[in-house]
Amino acid sequence: MYREHKHGSSNSSLAGAFRSAKKCRANNKCTENGSGSTGLGGREELVSPAMVEKAVRRLMDSAEGEEIRKRAAELGDAVKQSVMEGGAIREEMDSFIAHITRQIFPSQI
């Protein structure tokens, strides 16, 4: 079943779409004209192969797609930096672990 995915690049989204199509065929849950998709409103919608092709072409062959890939790469770099030693998420996690450790083992610290 095709679902809206927000991955790091159009290539990973395309790979996810192919995996979804393969699973759909394996489970025999595909419709004849397309696949189901949950839209932003949470309702089921039919996604035709033409709609998928149009979206993939738009992301691969346009300035908009290039901008999306650029933003995804920047976001990926920011996430990697935040989990590295000294990064914001790493510091928050270390602080949380220290807090929990003090609560569980107060006499050992």
JSON list of C-alpha atoms in Angstrom, two decimals:
[
{"chain": "A", "resi": 1, "resn": "MET", "atom": "CA", "xyz": [0.00, 0.00, 0.00]},
{"chain": "A", "resi": 2, "resn": "TYR", "atom": "CA", "xyz": [1.41, 3.40, -0.91]},
{"chain": "A", "resi": 3, "resn": "ARG", "atom": "CA", "xyz": [1.48, 5.86, 1.95]},
{"chain": "A", "resi": 4, "resn": "GLU", "atom": "CA", "xyz": [2.84, 9.35, 2.30]},
{"chain": "A", "resi": 5, "resn": "HIS", "atom": "CA", "xyz": [6.44, 9.13, 3.43]},
{"chain": "A", "resi": 6, "resn": "LYS", "atom": "CA", "xyz": [8.82, 11.88, 4.35]},
{"chain": "A", "resi": 7, "resn": "HIS", "atom": "CA", "xyz": [12.27, 10.41, 3.82]},
{"chain": "A", "resi": 8, "resn": "GLY", "atom": "CA", "xyz": [15.62, 12.01, 3.29]},
{"chain": "A", "resi": 9, "resn": "SER", "atom": "CA", "xyz": [15.62, 11.86, -0.49]},
{"chain": "A", "resi": 10, "resn": "SER", "atom": "CA", "xyz": [13.46, 11.13, -3.47]},
{"chain": "A", "resi": 11, "resn": "ASN", "atom": "CA", "xyz": [15.53, 7.99, -4.06]},
{"chain": "A", "resi": 12, "resn": "SER", "atom": "CA", "xyz": [14.60, 6.55, -0.67]},
{"chain": "A", "resi": 13, "resn": "SER", "atom": "CA", "xyz": [10.97, 7.51, -1.28]},
{"chain": "A", "resi": 14, "resn": "LEU", "atom": "CA", "xyz": [11.05, 5.79, -4.64]},
{"chain": "A", "resi": 15, "resn": "ALA", "atom": "CA", "xyz": [12.63, 2.70, -3.08]},
{"chain": "A", "resi": 16, "resn": "GLY", "atom": "CA", "xyz": [9.91, 2.72, -0.41]},
{"chain": "A", "resi": 17, "resn": "ALA", "atom": "CA", "xyz": [7.24, 2.94, -3.08]},
{"chain": "A", "resi": 18, "resn": "PHE", "atom": "CA", "xyz": [8.70, -0.06, -4.88]},
{"chain": "A", "resi": 19, "resn": "ARG", "atom": "CA", "xyz": [8.89, -2.04, -1.63]},
{"chain": "A", "resi": 20, "resn": "SER", "atom": "CA", "xyz": [5.28, -1.13, -0.89]},
{"chain": "A", "resi": 21, "resn": "ALA", "atom": "CA", "xyz": [4.19, -2.23, -4.35]},
{"chain": "A", "resi": 22, "resn": "LYS", "atom": "CA", "xyz": [6.03, -5.52, -3.93]},
{"chain": "A", "resi": 23, "resn": "LYS", "atom": "CA", "xyz": [4.40, -6.16, -0.54]},
{"chain": "A", "resi": 24, "resn": "CYS", "atom": "CA", "xyz": [1.04, -5.20, -1.97]},
{"chain": "A", "resi": 25, "resn": "ARG", "atom": "CA", "xyz": [1.36, -7.76, -4.76]},
{"chain": "A", "resi": 26, "resn": "ALA", "atom": "CA", "xyz": [2.62, -10.40, -2.33]},
{"chain": "A", "resi": 27, "resn": "ASN", "atom": "CA", "xyz": [-0.37, -9.88, -0.04]},
{"chain": "A", "resi": 28, "resn": "ASN", "atom": "CA", "xyz": [-2.87, -9.60, -2.91]},
{"chain": "A", "resi": 29, "resn": "LYS", "atom": "CA", "xyz": [-4.30, -6.47, -1.32]},
{"chain": "A", "resi": 30, "resn": "CYS", "atom": "CA", "xyz": [-3.86, -4.17, -4.32]},
{"chain": "A", "resi": 31, "resn": "THR", "atom": "CA", "xyz": [-6.79, -2.75, -6.16]},
{"chain": "A", "resi": 32, "resn": "GLU", "atom": "CA", "xyz": [-6.98, -3.14, -9.91]},
{"chain": "A", "resi": 33, "resn": "ASN", "atom": "CA", "xyz": [-6.63, 0.58, -10.65]},
{"chain": "A", "resi": 34, "resn": "GLY", "atom": "CA", "xyz": [-4.24, 1.69, -7.93]},
{"chain": "A", "resi": 35, "resn": "SER", "atom": "CA", "xyz": [-3.38, 1.45, -4.29]},
{"chain": "A", "resi": 36, "resn": "GLY", "atom": "CA", "xyz": [-4.93, 2.87, -1.17]},
{"chain": "A", "resi": 37, "resn": "SER", "atom": "CA", "xyz": [-3.33, 5.78, 0.61]},
{"chain": "A", "resi": 38, "resn": "THR", "atom": "CA", "xyz": [-4.14, 7.60, 3.80]},
{"chain": "A", "resi": 39, "resn": "GLY", "atom": "CA", "xyz": [-4.21, 11.31, 3.06]},
{"chain": "A", "resi": 40, "resn": "LEU", "atom": "CA", "xyz": [-3.63, 14.17, 5.45]},
{"chain": "A", "resi": 41, "resn": "GLY", "atom": "CA", "xyz": [-7.21, 13.95, 6.69]},
{"chain": "A", "resi": 42, "resn": "GLY", "atom": "CA", "xyz": [-6.78, 10.29, 7.62]},
{"chain": "A", "resi": 43, "resn": "ARG", "atom": "CA", "xyz": [-9.21, 9.11, 4.96]},
{"chain": "A", "resi": 44, "resn": "GLU", "atom": "CA", "xyz": [-8.45, 6.38, 2.44]},
{"chain": "A", "resi": 45, "resn": "GLU", "atom": "CA", "xyz": [-7.85, 7.61, -1.10]},
{"chain": "A", "resi": 46, "resn": "LEU", "atom": "CA", "xyz": [-7.08, 5.76, -4.30]},
{"chain": "A", "resi": 47, "resn": "VAL", "atom": "CA", "xyz": [-3.67, 6.53, -5.79]},
{"chain": "A", "resi": 48, "resn": "SER", "atom": "CA", "xyz": [-3.39, 5.67, -9.46]},
{"chain": "A", "resi": 49, "resn": "PRO", "atom": "CA", "xyz": [-0.13, 4.63, -11.10]},
{"chain": "A", "resi": 50, "resn": "ALA", "atom": "CA", "xyz": [-0.30, 7.83, -13.16]},
{"chain": "A", "resi": 51, "resn": "MET", "atom": "CA", "xyz": [-0.41, 9.92, -9.97]},
{"chain": "A", "resi": 52, "resn": "VAL", "atom": "CA", "xyz": [2.65, 8.11, -8.63]},
{"chain": "A", "resi": 53, "resn": "GLU", "atom": "CA", "xyz": [4.50, 8.57, -11.92]},
{"chain": "A", "resi": 54, "resn": "LYS", "atom": "CA", "xyz": [3.66, 12.27, -12.00]},
{"chain": "A", "resi": 55, "resn": "ALA", "atom": "CA", "xyz": [4.90, 12.78, -8.43]},
{"chain": "A", "resi": 56, "resn": "VAL", "atom": "CA", "xyz": [8.13, 10.85, -9.05]},
{"chain": "A", "resi": 57, "resn": "ARG", "atom": "CA", "xyz": [8.85, 12.76, -12.27]},
{"chain": "A", "resi": 58, "resn": "ARG", "atom": "CA", "xyz": [8.16, 16.06, -10.53]},
{"chain": "A", "resi": 59, "resn": "LEU", "atom": "CA", "xyz": [10.64, 15.22, -7.78]},
{"chain": "A", "resi": 60, "resn": "MET", "atom": "CA", "xyz": [13.30, 13.86, -10.11]},
{"chain": "A", "resi": 61, "resn": "ASP", "atom": "CA", "xyz": [13.13, 16.31, -13.03]},
{"chain": "A", "resi": 62, "resn": "SER", "atom": "CA", "xyz": [12.38, 19.69, -11.50]},
{"chain": "A", "resi": 63, "resn": "ALA", "atom": "CA", "xyz": [13.96, 22.51, -9.58]},
{"chain": "A", "resi": 64, "resn": "GLU", "atom": "CA", "xyz": [11.43, 21.76, -6.83]},
{"chain": "A", "resi": 65, "resn": "GLY", "atom": "CA", "xyz": [12.79, 18.21, -6.56]},
{"chain": "A", "resi": 66, "resn": "GLU", "atom": "CA", "xyz": [16.35, 19.51, -6.43]},
{"chain": "A", "resi": 67, "resn": "GLU", "atom": "CA", "xyz": [15.38, 21.90, -3.63]},
{"chain": "A", "resi": 68, "resn": "ILE", "atom": "CA", "xyz": [13.65, 19.10, -1.70]},
{"chain": "A", "resi": 69, "resn": "ARG", "atom": "CA", "xyz": [16.73, 16.86, -2.02]},
{"chain": "A", "resi": 70, "resn": "LYS", "atom": "CA", "xyz": [18.96, 19.75, -0.89]},
{"chain": "A", "resi": 71, "resn": "ARG", "atom": "CA", "xyz": [16.79, 20.46, 2.18]},
{"chain": "A", "resi": 72, "resn": "ALA", "atom": "CA", "xyz": [16.67, 16.74, 2.99]},
{"chain": "A", "resi": 73, "resn": "ALA", "atom": "CA", "xyz": [20.47, 16.52, 2.86]},
{"chain": "A", "resi": 74, "resn": "GLU", "atom": "CA", "xyz": [20.79, 19.59, 5.11]},
{"chain": "A", "resi": 75, "resn": "LEU", "atom": "CA", "xyz": [18.31, 18.12, 7.58]},
{"chain": "A", "resi": 76, "resn": "GLY", "atom": "CA", "xyz": [20.16, 14.81, 7.56]},
{"chain": "A", "resi": 77, "resn": "ASP", "atom": "CA", "xyz": [23.44, 16.58, 8.34]},
{"chain": "A", "resi": 78, "resn": "ALA", "atom": "CA", "xyz": [21.81, 18.53, 11.17]},
{"chain": "A", "resi": 79, "resn": "VAL", "atom": "CA", "xyz": [20.39, 15.34, 12.70]},
{"chain": "A", "resi": 80, "resn": "LYS", "atom": "CA", "xyz": [23.76, 13.59, 12.47]},
{"chain": "A", "resi": 81, "resn": "GLN", "atom": "CA", "xyz": [25.47, 16.52, 14.20]},
{"chain": "A", "resi": 82, "resn": "SER", "atom": "CA", "xyz": [22.87, 16.63, 16.96]},
{"chain": "A", "resi": 83, "resn": "VAL", "atom": "CA", "xyz": [23.46, 12.99, 17.95]},
{"chain": "A", "resi": 84, "resn": "MET", "atom": "CA", "xyz": [27.26, 13.22, 17.81]},
{"chain": "A", "resi": 85, "resn": "GLU", "atom": "CA", "xyz": [29.33, 13.83, 20.94]},
{"chain": "A", "resi": 86, "resn": "GLY", "atom": "CA", "xyz": [28.53, 17.38, 22.07]},
{"chain": "A", "resi": 87, "resn": "GLY", "atom": "CA", "xyz": [25.39, 17.61, 19.94]},
{"chain": "A", "resi": 88, "resn": "ALA", "atom": "CA", "xyz": [22.11, 18.91, 21.37]},
{"chain": "A", "resi": 89, "resn": "ILE", "atom": "CA", "xyz": [20.25, 15.60, 21.38]},
{"chain": "A", "resi": 90, "resn": "ARG", "atom": "CA", "xyz": [23.29, 13.76, 22.76]},
{"chain": "A", "resi": 91, "resn": "GLU", "atom": "CA", "xyz": [23.60, 16.26, 25.62]},
{"chain": "A", "resi": 92, "resn": "GLU", "atom": "CA", "xyz": [19.88, 15.99, 26.40]},
{"chain": "A", "resi": 93, "resn": "MET", "atom": "CA", "xyz": [20.06, 12.18, 26.40]},
{"chain": "A", "resi": 94, "resn": "ASP", "atom": "CA", "xyz": [23.15, 12.18, 28.64]},
{"chain": "A", "resi": 95, "resn": "SER", "atom": "CA", "xyz": [21.40, 14.57, 31.04]},
{"chain": "A", "resi": 96, "resn": "PHE", "atom": "CA", "xyz": [18.29, 12.38, 31.08]},
{"chain": "A", "resi": 97, "resn": "ILE", "atom": "CA", "xyz": [20.31, 9.22, 31.75]},
{"chain": "A", "resi": 98, "resn": "ALA", "atom": "CA", "xyz": [22.20, 10.95, 34.57]},
{"chain": "A", "resi": 99, "resn": "HIS", "atom": "CA", "xyz": [18.91, 12.13, 36.10]},
{"chain": "A", "resi": 100, "resn": "ILE", "atom": "CA", "xyz": [17.35, 8.65, 35.96]},
{"chain": "A", "resi": 101, "resn": "THR", "atom": "CA", "xyz": [20.53, 7.09, 37.35]},
{"chain": "A", "resi": 102, "resn": "ARG", "atom": "CA", "xyz": [20.47, 9.51, 40.31]},
{"chain": "A", "resi": 103, "resn": "GLN", "atom": "CA", "xyz": [16.82, 8.60, 40.96]},
{"chain": "A", "resi": 104, "resn": "ILE", "atom": "CA", "xyz": [17.45, 4.84, 40.85]},
{"chain": "A", "resi": 105, "resn": "PHE", "atom": "CA", "xyz": [20.85, 4.73, 42.58]},
{"chain": "A", "resi": 106, "resn": "PRO", "atom": "CA", "xyz": [21.01, 7.84, 44.83]},
{"chain": "A", "resi": 107, "resn": "SER", "atom": "CA", "xyz": [23.58, 6.43, 47.27]},
{"chain": "A", "resi": 108, "resn": "GLN", "atom": "CA", "xyz": [26.08, 5.39, 44.59]},
{"chain": "A", "resi": 109, "resn": "ILE", "atom": "CA", "xyz": [26.53, 8.86, 43.10]}
]
